[in-house]
Amino acid sequence: NAGVTQTPKFRVLKTGQSMTLLCAQDMNHEYMYWYRQDPGMGLRLIHYSVGEGTTAKGEVPDGYNVSRLKKQNFLLGLESAAPSQTSVYFCASSWPGTAGELFFGEGSRLTVL
Amino acid sequence: AQSVTQPDIHITVSEGASLELRCNYSYGATPYLFWYVQSPGQGLQLLLKYFSGDTLVQGIKGFEAEFKRSQSSFNLRKPSVHWSDAAEYFCAVGAKAAGNKLTFGGGTRVLVKP
């Protein structure tokens, strides 16, 4: 069972470059999320989606864009990467009504030089 | 706005000893509370959750947590720690609103000594 799959798992970028992280889930979940994890700060919500074609801002959305063109995929884009975006990014998904029972991917480590 | 505080950044415990991780939350209504565990290089896995009812909840891997409304706390416990429990633990608060969004604490890293 694949669950939530993130690609790529590691990436190094130079300041100003762009990239896209892909999240795919095979559990038919309605909700999907992108979090970033930084030491001592736990996980902070970047953007989320409550269904295909919908997206919403989370706690730290600046510098990121997302798209949910298909129910099973949630893309996170960085148009012009900055060193402050060096982090580990986690995708998660869930069903409505479960109030926070999220299923997480294994993370994508991004370094911006 | 909701918030979660985990006062202990690191905890070292001997194998076989008991473990308690502290979590304090701030939330305007009845919170939905969660503990997640993250093993090195892995994503987060749900340990247990509290929605309502019995304030002592049981989870996987022998963990339990107690909700204390008067103290705004949801502490995680395990009577006897195994070496495989070395990981980072996150407390989180959520609401049954659109989006199932969670707010996480900063995490507590647990080291288990042989």
JSON list of C-alpha atoms in Angstrom, two decimals:
[
{"chain": "A", "resi": 1, "resn": "ASN", "atom": "CA", "xyz": [0.00, 0.00, 0.00]},
{"chain": "A", "resi": 2, "resn": "ALA", "atom": "CA", "xyz": [1.59, 3.26, -1.15]},
{"chain": "A", "resi": 3, "resn": "GLY", "atom": "CA", "xyz": [-0.48, 5.71, 0.96]},
{"chain": "A", "resi": 4, "resn": "VAL", "atom": "CA", "xyz": [1.00, 9.19, 0.48]},
{"chain": "A", "resi": 5, "resn": "THR", "atom": "CA", "xyz": [3.97, 9.49, -1.86]},
{"chain": "A", "resi": 6, "resn": "GLN", "atom": "CA", "xyz": [6.14, 12.58, -2.26]},
{"chain": "A", "resi": 7, "resn": "THR", "atom": "CA", "xyz": [8.61, 13.31, -5.05]},
{"chain": "A", "resi": 8, "resn": "PRO", "atom": "CA", "xyz": [11.39, 14.24, -5.06]},
{"chain": "A", "resi": 9, "resn": "LYS", "atom": "CA", "xyz": [12.71, 13.23, -1.64]},
{"chain": "A", "resi": 10, "resn": "PHE", "atom": "CA", "xyz": [15.77, 15.48, -1.84]},
{"chain": "A", "resi": 11, "resn": "ARG", "atom": "CA", "xyz": [16.52, 18.59, -3.86]},
{"chain": "A", "resi": 12, "resn": "VAL", "atom": "CA", "xyz": [19.11, 21.33, -3.81]},
{"chain": "A", "resi": 13, "resn": "LEU", "atom": "CA", "xyz": [18.24, 24.64, -5.45]},
{"chain": "A", "resi": 14, "resn": "LYS", "atom": "CA", "xyz": [20.00, 27.92, -5.99]},
{"chain": "A", "resi": 15, "resn": "THR", "atom": "CA", "xyz": [18.34, 31.12, -4.89]},
{"chain": "A", "resi": 16, "resn": "GLY", "atom": "CA", "xyz": [15.84, 32.26, -7.49]},
{"chain": "A", "resi": 17, "resn": "GLN", "atom": "CA", "xyz": [15.26, 28.86, -9.08]},
{"chain": "A", "resi": 18, "resn": "SER", "atom": "CA", "xyz": [11.83, 27.34, -9.26]},
{"chain": "A", "resi": 19, "resn": "MET", "atom": "CA", "xyz": [10.62, 23.84, -8.54]},
{"chain": "A", "resi": 20, "resn": "THR", "atom": "CA", "xyz": [7.53, 21.75, -7.89]},
{"chain": "A", "resi": 21, "resn": "LEU", "atom": "CA", "xyz": [6.97, 19.10, -5.24]},
{"chain": "A", "resi": 22, "resn": "LEU", "atom": "CA", "xyz": [4.46, 16.43, -6.12]},
{"chain": "A", "resi": 23, "resn": "CYS", "atom": "CA", "xyz": [2.23, 14.63, -3.65]},
{"chain": "A", "resi": 24, "resn": "ALA", "atom": "CA", "xyz": [0.13, 11.66, -4.64]},
{"chain": "A", "resi": 25, "resn": "GLN", "atom": "CA", "xyz": [-2.30, 9.70, -2.45]},
{"chain": "A", "resi": 26, "resn": "ASP", "atom": "CA", "xyz": [-4.11, 6.51, -3.28]},
{"chain": "A", "resi": 27, "resn": "MET", "atom": "CA", "xyz": [-6.64, 6.50, -0.42]},
{"chain": "A", "resi": 28, "resn": "ASN", "atom": "CA", "xyz": [-9.27, 8.61, -2.21]},
{"chain": "A", "resi": 29, "resn": "HIS", "atom": "CA", "xyz": [-8.98, 11.28, 0.50]},
{"chain": "A", "resi": 30, "resn": "GLU", "atom": "CA", "xyz": [-10.79, 14.57, -0.03]},
{"chain": "A", "resi": 31, "resn": "TYR", "atom": "CA", "xyz": [-8.41, 16.74, 1.97]},
{"chain": "A", "resi": 32, "resn": "MET", "atom": "CA", "xyz": [-4.73, 17.30, 1.29]},
{"chain": "A", "resi": 33, "resn": "TYR", "atom": "CA", "xyz": [-2.11, 19.47, 2.96]},
{"chain": "A", "resi": 34, "resn": "TRP", "atom": "CA", "xyz": [1.40, 20.78, 2.64]},
{"chain": "A", "resi": 35, "resn": "TYR", "atom": "CA", "xyz": [3.36, 21.40, 5.85]},
{"chain": "A", "resi": 36, "resn": "ARG", "atom": "CA", "xyz": [6.90, 22.51, 6.41]},
{"chain": "A", "resi": 37, "resn": "GLN", "atom": "CA", "xyz": [8.99, 21.28, 9.33]},
{"chain": "A", "resi": 38, "resn": "ASP", "atom": "CA", "xyz": [11.74, 23.38, 10.87]},
{"chain": "A", "resi": 39, "resn": "PRO", "atom": "CA", "xyz": [13.72, 22.56, 14.03]},
{"chain": "A", "resi": 40, "resn": "GLY", "atom": "CA", "xyz": [11.92, 23.58, 17.20]},
{"chain": "A", "resi": 41, "resn": "MET", "atom": "CA", "xyz": [8.90, 24.88, 15.31]},
{"chain": "A", "resi": 42, "resn": "GLY", "atom": "CA", "xyz": [7.01, 21.70, 14.69]},
{"chain": "A", "resi": 43, "resn": "LEU", "atom": "CA", "xyz": [5.00, 21.53, 11.50]},
{"chain": "A", "resi": 44, "resn": "ARG", "atom": "CA", "xyz": [3.42, 24.63, 10.02]},
{"chain": "A", "resi": 45, "resn": "LEU", "atom": "CA", "xyz": [0.64, 24.52, 7.44]},
{"chain": "A", "resi": 46, "resn": "ILE", "atom": "CA", "xyz": [1.51, 26.12, 4.11]},
{"chain": "A", "resi": 47, "resn": "HIS", "atom": "CA", "xyz": [-1.58, 25.44, 1.98]},
{"chain": "A", "resi": 48, "resn": "TYR", "atom": "CA", "xyz": [-4.36, 22.93, 1.98]},
{"chain": "A", "resi": 49, "resn": "SER", "atom": "CA", "xyz": [-7.18, 21.67, -0.21]},
{"chain": "A", "resi": 50, "resn": "VAL", "atom": "CA", "xyz": [-10.64, 20.40, 0.70]},
{"chain": "A", "resi": 51, "resn": "GLY", "atom": "CA", "xyz": [-11.33, 18.96, -2.71]},
{"chain": "A", "resi": 52, "resn": "GLU", "atom": "CA", "xyz": [-10.35, 18.76, -6.34]},
{"chain": "A", "resi": 53, "resn": "GLY", "atom": "CA", "xyz": [-9.99, 22.22, -7.83]},
{"chain": "A", "resi": 54, "resn": "THR", "atom": "CA", "xyz": [-9.92, 24.01, -4.47]},
{"chain": "A", "resi": 55, "resn": "THR", "atom": "CA", "xyz": [-7.01, 25.39, -2.45]},
{"chain": "A", "resi": 56, "resn": "ALA", "atom": "CA", "xyz": [-6.66, 27.61, 0.60]},
{"chain": "A", "resi": 57, "resn": "LYS", "atom": "CA", "xyz": [-3.88, 29.36, 2.49]},
{"chain": "A", "resi": 58, "resn": "GLY", "atom": "CA", "xyz": [-2.50, 28.03, 5.71]},
{"chain": "A", "resi": 59, "resn": "GLU", "atom": "CA", "xyz": [-0.31, 29.63, 8.32]},
{"chain": "A", "resi": 60, "resn": "VAL", "atom": "CA", "xyz": [2.79, 30.31, 6.17]},
{"chain": "A", "resi": 61, "resn": "PRO", "atom": "CA", "xyz": [1.70, 30.58, 2.50]},
{"chain": "A", "resi": 62, "resn": "ASP", "atom": "CA", "xyz": [4.02, 33.33, 1.27]},
{"chain": "A", "resi": 63, "resn": "GLY", "atom": "CA", "xyz": [6.41, 32.26, -1.48]},
{"chain": "A", "resi": 64, "resn": "TYR", "atom": "CA", "xyz": [4.45, 29.11, -2.32]},
{"chain": "A", "resi": 65, "resn": "ASN", "atom": "CA", "xyz": [1.68, 28.19, -4.73]},
{"chain": "A", "resi": 66, "resn": "VAL", "atom": "CA", "xyz": [-0.37, 25.01, -4.97]},
{"chain": "A", "resi": 67, "resn": "SER", "atom": "CA", "xyz": [-2.69, 23.27, -7.35]},
{"chain": "A", "resi": 68, "resn": "ARG", "atom": "CA", "xyz": [-5.14, 20.37, -7.02]},
{"chain": "A", "resi": 69, "resn": "LEU", "atom": "CA", "xyz": [-6.17, 19.54, -10.55]},
{"chain": "A", "resi": 70, "resn": "LYS", "atom": "CA", "xyz": [-6.79, 15.88, -9.72]},
{"chain": "A", "resi": 71, "resn": "LYS", "atom": "CA", "xyz": [-8.18, 14.51, -6.49]},
{"chain": "A", "resi": 72, "resn": "GLN", "atom": "CA", "xyz": [-5.22, 12.27, -5.88]},
{"chain": "A", "resi": 73, "resn": "ASN", "atom": "CA", "xyz": [-2.49, 14.89, -6.51]},
{"chain": "A", "resi": 74, "resn": "PHE", "atom": "CA", "xyz": [-1.47, 18.06, -4.70]},
{"chain": "A", "resi": 75, "resn": "LEU", "atom": "CA", "xyz": [1.41, 20.10, -6.09]},
{"chain": "A", "resi": 76, "resn": "LEU", "atom": "CA", "xyz": [3.49, 22.61, -4.17]},
{"chain": "A", "resi": 77, "resn": "GLY", "atom": "CA", "xyz": [5.42, 25.15, -6.20]},
{"chain": "A", "resi": 78, "resn": "LEU", "atom": "CA", "xyz": [8.22, 27.54, -5.37]},
{"chain": "A", "resi": 79, "resn": "GLU", "atom": "CA", "xyz": [8.46, 30.19, -8.08]},
{"chain": "A", "resi": 80, "resn": "SER", "atom": "CA", "xyz": [11.64, 31.88, -6.84]},
{"chain": "A", "resi": 81, "resn": "ALA", "atom": "CA", "xyz": [13.32, 29.90, -4.09]},
{"chain": "A", "resi": 82, "resn": "ALA", "atom": "CA", "xyz": [14.89, 31.67, -1.11]},
{"chain": "A", "resi": 83, "resn": "PRO", "atom": "CA", "xyz": [17.24, 30.31, 1.57]},
{"chain": "A", "resi": 84, "resn": "SER", "atom": "CA", "xyz": [14.42, 30.78, 4.12]},
{"chain": "A", "resi": 85, "resn": "GLN", "atom": "CA", "xyz": [12.56, 28.01, 2.28]},
{"chain": "A", "resi": 86, "resn": "THR", "atom": "CA", "xyz": [15.20, 25.46, 3.20]},
{"chain": "A", "resi": 87, "resn": "SER", "atom": "CA", "xyz": [13.12, 22.95, 5.11]},
{"chain": "A", "resi": 88, "resn": "VAL", "atom": "CA", "xyz": [11.59, 19.51, 5.14]},
{"chain": "A", "resi": 89, "resn": "TYR", "atom": "CA", "xyz": [8.21, 19.48, 3.43]},
{"chain": "A", "resi": 90, "resn": "PHE", "atom": "CA", "xyz": [5.47, 17.03, 4.32]},
{"chain": "A", "resi": 91, "resn": "CYS", "atom": "CA", "xyz": [2.35, 16.24, 2.40]},
{"chain": "A", "resi": 92, "resn": "ALA", "atom": "CA", "xyz": [-0.64, 14.74, 4.20]},
{"chain": "A", "resi": 93, "resn": "SER", "atom": "CA", "xyz": [-4.19, 13.71, 3.41]},
{"chain": "A", "resi": 94, "resn": "SER", "atom": "CA", "xyz": [-7.36, 12.95, 5.32]},
{"chain": "A", "resi": 95, "resn": "TRP", "atom": "CA", "xyz": [-11.07, 12.28, 5.15]},
{"chain": "A", "resi": 96, "resn": "PRO", "atom": "CA", "xyz": [-13.64, 14.94, 6.09]},
{"chain": "A", "resi": 97, "resn": "GLY", "atom": "CA", "xyz": [-15.01, 14.50, 9.57]},
{"chain": "A", "resi": 98, "resn": "THR", "atom": "CA", "xyz": [-11.94, 12.82, 11.03]},
{"chain": "A", "resi": 99, "resn": "ALA", "atom": "CA", "xyz": [-10.92, 16.14, 12.61]},
{"chain": "A", "resi": 100, "resn": "GLY", "atom": "CA", "xyz": [-7.21, 15.76, 12.15]},
{"chain": "A", "resi": 101, "resn": "GLU", "atom": "CA", "xyz": [-6.41, 12.12, 11.58]},
{"chain": "A", "resi": 102, "resn": "LEU", "atom": "CA", "xyz": [-3.86, 12.84, 8.88]},
{"chain": "A", "resi": 103, "resn": "PHE", "atom": "CA", "xyz": [-1.80, 10.42, 6.85]},
{"chain": "A", "resi": 104, "resn": "PHE", "atom": "CA", "xyz": [1.67, 11.73, 6.06]},
{"chain": "A", "resi": 105, "resn": "GLY", "atom": "CA", "xyz": [4.21, 11.16, 3.34]},
{"chain": "A", "resi": 106, "resn": "GLU", "atom": "CA", "xyz": [7.86, 10.57, 4.18]},
{"chain": "A", "resi": 107, "resn": "GLY", "atom": "CA", "xyz": [8.94, 14.12, 3.49]},
{"chain": "A", "resi": 108, "resn": "SER", "atom": "CA", "xyz": [10.96, 16.05, 0.93]},
{"chain": "A", "resi": 109, "resn": "ARG", "atom": "CA", "xyz": [14.15, 17.74, 2.06]},
{"chain": "A", "resi": 110, "resn": "LEU", "atom": "CA", "xyz": [14.80, 20.98, 0.18]},
{"chain": "A", "resi": 111, "resn": "THR", "atom": "CA", "xyz": [17.96, 23.02, 0.48]},
{"chain": "A", "resi": 112, "resn": "VAL", "atom": "CA", "xyz": [18.19, 26.47, -1.08]},
{"chain": "A", "resi": 113, "resn": "LEU", "atom": "CA", "xyz": [21.71, 27.83, -1.44]},
{"chain": "B", "resi": 1, "resn": "ALA", "atom": "CA", "xyz": [-6.05, 31.37, 17.62]},
{"chain": "B", "resi": 2, "resn": "GLN", "atom": "CA", "xyz": [-5.17, 27.89, 18.72]},
{"chain": "B", "resi": 3, "resn": "SER", "atom": "CA", "xyz": [-1.67, 27.02, 19.87]},
{"chain": "B", "resi": 4, "resn": "VAL", "atom": "CA", "xyz": [0.24, 24.08, 21.30]},
{"chain": "B", "resi": 5, "resn": "THR", "atom": "CA", "xyz": [3.25, 24.14, 23.63]},
{"chain": "B", "resi": 6, "resn": "GLN", "atom": "CA", "xyz": [5.56, 21.25, 24.30]},
{"chain": "B", "resi": 7, "resn": "PRO", "atom": "CA", "xyz": [7.83, 22.51, 27.07]},
{"chain": "B", "resi": 8, "resn": "ASP", "atom": "CA", "xyz": [10.49, 19.80, 26.74]},
{"chain": "B", "resi": 9, "resn": "ILE", "atom": "CA", "xyz": [12.62, 19.92, 23.61]},
{"chain": "B", "resi": 10, "resn": "HIS", "atom": "CA", "xyz": [14.66, 16.83, 24.53]},
{"chain": "B", "resi": 11, "resn": "ILE", "atom": "CA", "xyz": [14.09, 14.01, 27.00]},
{"chain": "B", "resi": 12, "resn": "THR", "atom": "CA", "xyz": [16.48, 11.16, 27.75]},
{"chain": "B", "resi": 13, "resn": "VAL", "atom": "CA", "xyz": [15.08, 8.06, 29.39]},
{"chain": "B", "resi": 14, "resn": "SER", "atom": "CA", "xyz": [16.52, 4.64, 30.22]},
{"chain": "B", "resi": 15, "resn": "GLU", "atom": "CA", "xyz": [15.08, 1.60, 28.52]},
{"chain": "B", "resi": 16, "resn": "GLY", "atom": "CA", "xyz": [12.41, 0.10, 30.74]},
{"chain": "B", "resi": 17, "resn": "ALA", "atom": "CA", "xyz": [11.73, 3.35, 32.57]},
{"chain": "B", "resi": 18, "resn": "SER", "atom": "CA", "xyz": [8.50, 5.30, 32.33]},
{"chain": "B", "resi": 19, "resn": "LEU", "atom": "CA", "xyz": [8.04, 8.24, 30.00]},
{"chain": "B", "resi": 20, "resn": "GLU", "atom": "CA", "xyz": [5.82, 11.30, 30.19]},
{"chain": "B", "resi": 21, "resn": "LEU", "atom": "CA", "xyz": [5.72, 14.02, 27.55]},
{"chain": "B", "resi": 22, "resn": "ARG", "atom": "CA", "xyz": [3.98, 17.27, 28.31]},
{"chain": "B", "resi": 23, "resn": "CYS", "atom": "CA", "xyz": [1.59, 19.14, 26.06]},
{"chain": "B", "resi": 24, "resn": "ASN", "atom": "CA", "xyz": [-0.37, 22.30, 26.78]},
{"chain": "B", "resi": 25, "resn": "TYR", "atom": "CA", "xyz": [-2.85, 23.78, 24.36]},
{"chain": "B", "resi": 26, "resn": "SER", "atom": "CA", "xyz": [-4.80, 26.96, 23.88]},
{"chain": "B", "resi": 27, "resn": "TYR", "atom": "CA", "xyz": [-8.16, 26.67, 22.16]},
{"chain": "B", "resi": 28, "resn": "GLY", "atom": "CA", "xyz": [-11.46, 28.48, 22.51]},
{"chain": "B", "resi": 29, "resn": "ALA", "atom": "CA", "xyz": [-13.77, 25.49, 22.36]},
{"chain": "B", "resi": 30, "resn": "THR", "atom": "CA", "xyz": [-13.52, 21.79, 23.12]},
{"chain": "B", "resi": 31, "resn": "PRO", "atom": "CA", "xyz": [-10.37, 20.74, 21.33]},
{"chain": "B", "resi": 32, "resn": "TYR", "atom": "CA", "xyz": [-9.63, 17.68, 19.33]},
{"chain": "B", "resi": 33, "resn": "LEU", "atom": "CA", "xyz": [-6.19, 16.54, 20.48]},
{"chain": "B", "resi": 34, "resn": "PHE", "atom": "CA", "xyz": [-3.63, 14.29, 18.90]},
{"chain": "B", "resi": 35, "resn": "TRP", "atom": "CA", "xyz": [-0.20, 12.81, 19.46]},
{"chain": "B", "resi": 36, "resn": "TYR", "atom": "CA", "xyz": [1.92, 11.93, 16.46]},
{"chain": "B", "resi": 37, "resn": "VAL", "atom": "CA", "xyz": [5.30, 10.17, 16.38]},
{"chain": "B", "resi": 38, "resn": "GLN", "atom": "CA", "xyz": [8.06, 10.70, 13.83]},
{"chain": "B", "resi": 39, "resn": "SER", "atom": "CA", "xyz": [10.82, 8.13, 13.55]},
{"chain": "B", "resi": 40, "resn": "PRO", "atom": "CA", "xyz": [14.09, 9.32, 11.99]},
{"chain": "B", "resi": 41, "resn": "GLY", "atom": "CA", "xyz": [13.72, 9.99, 8.28]},
{"chain": "B", "resi": 42, "resn": "GLN", "atom": "CA", "xyz": [10.04, 9.15, 8.31]},
{"chain": "B", "resi": 43, "resn": "GLY", "atom": "CA", "xyz": [6.73, 10.92, 8.13]},
{"chain": "B", "resi": 44, "resn": "LEU", "atom": "CA", "xyz": [4.41, 11.33, 11.09]},
{"chain": "B", "resi": 45, "resn": "GLN", "atom": "CA", "xyz": [2.26, 8.51, 12.39]},
{"chain": "B", "resi": 46, "resn": "LEU", "atom": "CA", "xyz": [-0.81, 8.95, 14.57]},
{"chain": "B", "resi": 47, "resn": "LEU", "atom": "CA", "xyz": [-0.35, 7.51, 18.09]},
{"chain": "B", "resi": 48, "resn": "LEU", "atom": "CA", "xyz": [-3.69, 8.44, 19.60]},
{"chain": "B", "resi": 49, "resn": "LYS", "atom": "CA", "xyz": [-6.46, 11.02, 19.57]},
{"chain": "B", "resi": 50, "resn": "TYR", "atom": "CA", "xyz": [-9.01, 12.56, 21.89]},
{"chain": "B", "resi": 51, "resn": "PHE", "atom": "CA", "xyz": [-12.34, 13.85, 20.67]},
{"chain": "B", "resi": 52, "resn": "SER", "atom": "CA", "xyz": [-14.67, 13.49, 23.66]},
{"chain": "B", "resi": 53, "resn": "GLY", "atom": "CA", "xyz": [-15.72, 11.09, 26.41]},
{"chain": "B", "resi": 54, "resn": "ASP", "atom": "CA", "xyz": [-13.23, 9.22, 28.57]},
{"chain": "B", "resi": 55, "resn": "THR", "atom": "CA", "xyz": [-10.34, 11.54, 29.30]},
{"chain": "B", "resi": 56, "resn": "LEU", "atom": "CA", "xyz": [-7.79, 8.72, 29.33]},
{"chain": "B", "resi": 57, "resn": "VAL", "atom": "CA", "xyz": [-7.19, 7.46, 25.82]},
{"chain": "B", "resi": 58, "resn": "GLN", "atom": "CA", "xyz": [-5.20, 4.48, 24.68]},
{"chain": "B", "resi": 59, "resn": "GLY", "atom": "CA", "xyz": [-3.09, 4.45, 21.56]},
{"chain": "B", "resi": 60, "resn": "ILE", "atom": "CA", "xyz": [-0.78, 2.26, 19.60]},
{"chain": "B", "resi": 61, "resn": "LYS", "atom": "CA", "xyz": [2.59, 0.97, 20.81]},
{"chain": "B", "resi": 62, "resn": "GLY", "atom": "CA", "xyz": [1.48, 0.98, 24.46]},
{"chain": "B", "resi": 63, "resn": "PHE", "atom": "CA", "xyz": [1.04, 4.76, 24.73]},
{"chain": "B", "resi": 64, "resn": "GLU", "atom": "CA", "xyz": [-1.75, 6.55, 26.56]},
{"chain": "B", "resi": 65, "resn": "ALA", "atom": "CA", "xyz": [-2.66, 10.19, 27.10]},
{"chain": "B", "resi": 66, "resn": "GLU", "atom": "CA", "xyz": [-4.84, 12.02, 29.57]},
{"chain": "B", "resi": 67, "resn": "PHE", "atom": "CA", "xyz": [-6.93, 15.09, 28.76]},
{"chain": "B", "resi": 68, "resn": "LYS", "atom": "CA", "xyz": [-7.18, 17.56, 31.64]},
{"chain": "B", "resi": 69, "resn": "ARG", "atom": "CA", "xyz": [-9.43, 20.44, 30.73]},
{"chain": "B", "resi": 70, "resn": "SER", "atom": "CA", "xyz": [-8.68, 22.39, 33.92]},
{"chain": "B", "resi": 71, "resn": "GLN", "atom": "CA", "xyz": [-4.96, 22.37, 33.09]},
{"chain": "B", "resi": 72, "resn": "SER", "atom": "CA", "xyz": [-5.34, 22.64, 29.29]},
{"chain": "B", "resi": 73, "resn": "SER", "atom": "CA", "xyz": [-3.06, 19.65, 29.05]},
{"chain": "B", "resi": 74, "resn": "PHE", "atom": "CA", "xyz": [-2.86, 16.42, 27.09]},
{"chain": "B", "resi": 75, "resn": "ASN", "atom": "CA", "xyz": [0.21, 14.59, 28.38]},
{"chain": "B", "resi": 76, "resn": "LEU", "atom": "CA", "xyz": [1.49, 11.42, 26.76]},
{"chain": "B", "resi": 77, "resn": "ARG", "atom": "CA", "xyz": [2.71, 8.48, 28.86]},
{"chain": "B", "resi": 78, "resn": "LYS", "atom": "CA", "xyz": [4.23, 5.06, 28.48]},
{"chain": "B", "resi": 79, "resn": "PRO", "atom": "CA", "xyz": [4.93, 2.81, 31.49]},
{"chain": "B", "resi": 80, "resn": "SER", "atom": "CA", "xyz": [8.02, 1.09, 30.10]},
{"chain": "B", "resi": 81, "resn": "VAL", "atom": "CA", "xyz": [10.02, 2.51, 27.22]},
{"chain": "B", "resi": 82, "resn": "HIS", "atom": "CA", "xyz": [11.62, 0.35, 24.53]},
{"chain": "B", "resi": 83, "resn": "TRP", "atom": "CA", "xyz": [14.66, 1.35, 22.47]},
{"chain": "B", "resi": 84, "resn": "SER", "atom": "CA", "xyz": [12.39, 1.58, 19.43]},
{"chain": "B", "resi": 85, "resn": "ASP", "atom": "CA", "xyz": [10.49, 4.45, 21.09]},
{"chain": "B", "resi": 86, "resn": "ALA", "atom": "CA", "xyz": [13.38, 6.80, 20.33]},
{"chain": "B", "resi": 87, "resn": "ALA", "atom": "CA", "xyz": [11.75, 9.36, 18.04]},
{"chain": "B", "resi": 88, "resn": "GLU", "atom": "CA", "xyz": [10.26, 12.83, 17.94]},
{"chain": "B", "resi": 89, "resn": "TYR", "atom": "CA", "xyz": [6.78, 13.28, 19.34]},
{"chain": "B", "resi": 90, "resn": "PHE", "atom": "CA", "xyz": [4.34, 15.98, 18.33]},
{"chain": "B", "resi": 91, "resn": "CYS", "atom": "CA", "xyz": [1.20, 17.11, 20.08]},
{"chain": "B", "resi": 92, "resn": "ALA", "atom": "CA", "xyz": [-1.45, 18.74, 17.90]},
{"chain": "B", "resi": 93, "resn": "VAL", "atom": "CA", "xyz": [-4.83, 20.42, 18.27]},
{"chain": "B", "resi": 94, "resn": "GLY", "atom": "CA", "xyz": [-7.54, 20.51, 15.66]},
{"chain": "B", "resi": 95, "resn": "ALA", "atom": "CA", "xyz": [-11.21, 21.18, 15.12]},
{"chain": "B", "resi": 96, "resn": "LYS", "atom": "CA", "xyz": [-13.97, 19.43, 13.27]},
{"chain": "B", "resi": 97, "resn": "ALA", "atom": "CA", "xyz": [-14.26, 22.28, 10.83]},
{"chain": "B", "resi": 98, "resn": "ALA", "atom": "CA", "xyz": [-13.74, 22.43, 7.13]},
{"chain": "B", "resi": 99, "resn": "GLY", "atom": "CA", "xyz": [-10.26, 21.27, 6.34]},
{"chain": "B", "resi": 100, "resn": "ASN", "atom": "CA", "xyz": [-9.32, 19.22, 9.42]},
{"chain": "B", "resi": 101, "resn": "LYS", "atom": "CA", "xyz": [-6.44, 21.63, 9.93]},
{"chain": "B", "resi": 102, "resn": "LEU", "atom": "CA", "xyz": [-4.01, 20.83, 12.72]},
{"chain": "B", "resi": 103, "resn": "THR", "atom": "CA", "xyz": [-1.78, 23.11, 14.78]},
{"chain": "B", "resi": 104, "resn": "PHE", "atom": "CA", "xyz": [1.34, 21.32, 15.99]},
{"chain": "B", "resi": 105, "resn": "GLY", "atom": "CA", "xyz": [3.61, 21.86, 18.94]},
{"chain": "B", "resi": 106, "resn": "GLY", "atom": "CA", "xyz": [7.35, 22.21, 18.48]},
{"chain": "B", "resi": 107, "resn": "GLY", "atom": "CA", "xyz": [7.99, 18.56, 19.26]},
{"chain": "B", "resi": 108, "resn": "THR", "atom": "CA", "xyz": [9.89, 16.61, 21.92]},
{"chain": "B", "resi": 109, "resn": "ARG", "atom": "CA", "xyz": [12.81, 14.43, 20.89]},
{"chain": "B", "resi": 110, "resn": "VAL", "atom": "CA", "xyz": [13.13, 11.28, 23.00]},
{"chain": "B", "resi": 111, "resn": "LEU", "atom": "CA", "xyz": [16.46, 9.50, 23.39]},
{"chain": "B", "resi": 112, "resn": "VAL", "atom": "CA", "xyz": [16.46, 6.02, 24.95]},
{"chain": "B", "resi": 113, "resn": "LYS", "atom": "CA", "xyz": [19.56, 4.87, 26.84]},
{"chain": "B", "resi": 114, "resn": "PRO", "atom": "CA", "xyz": [20.35, 1.17, 27.00]}
]
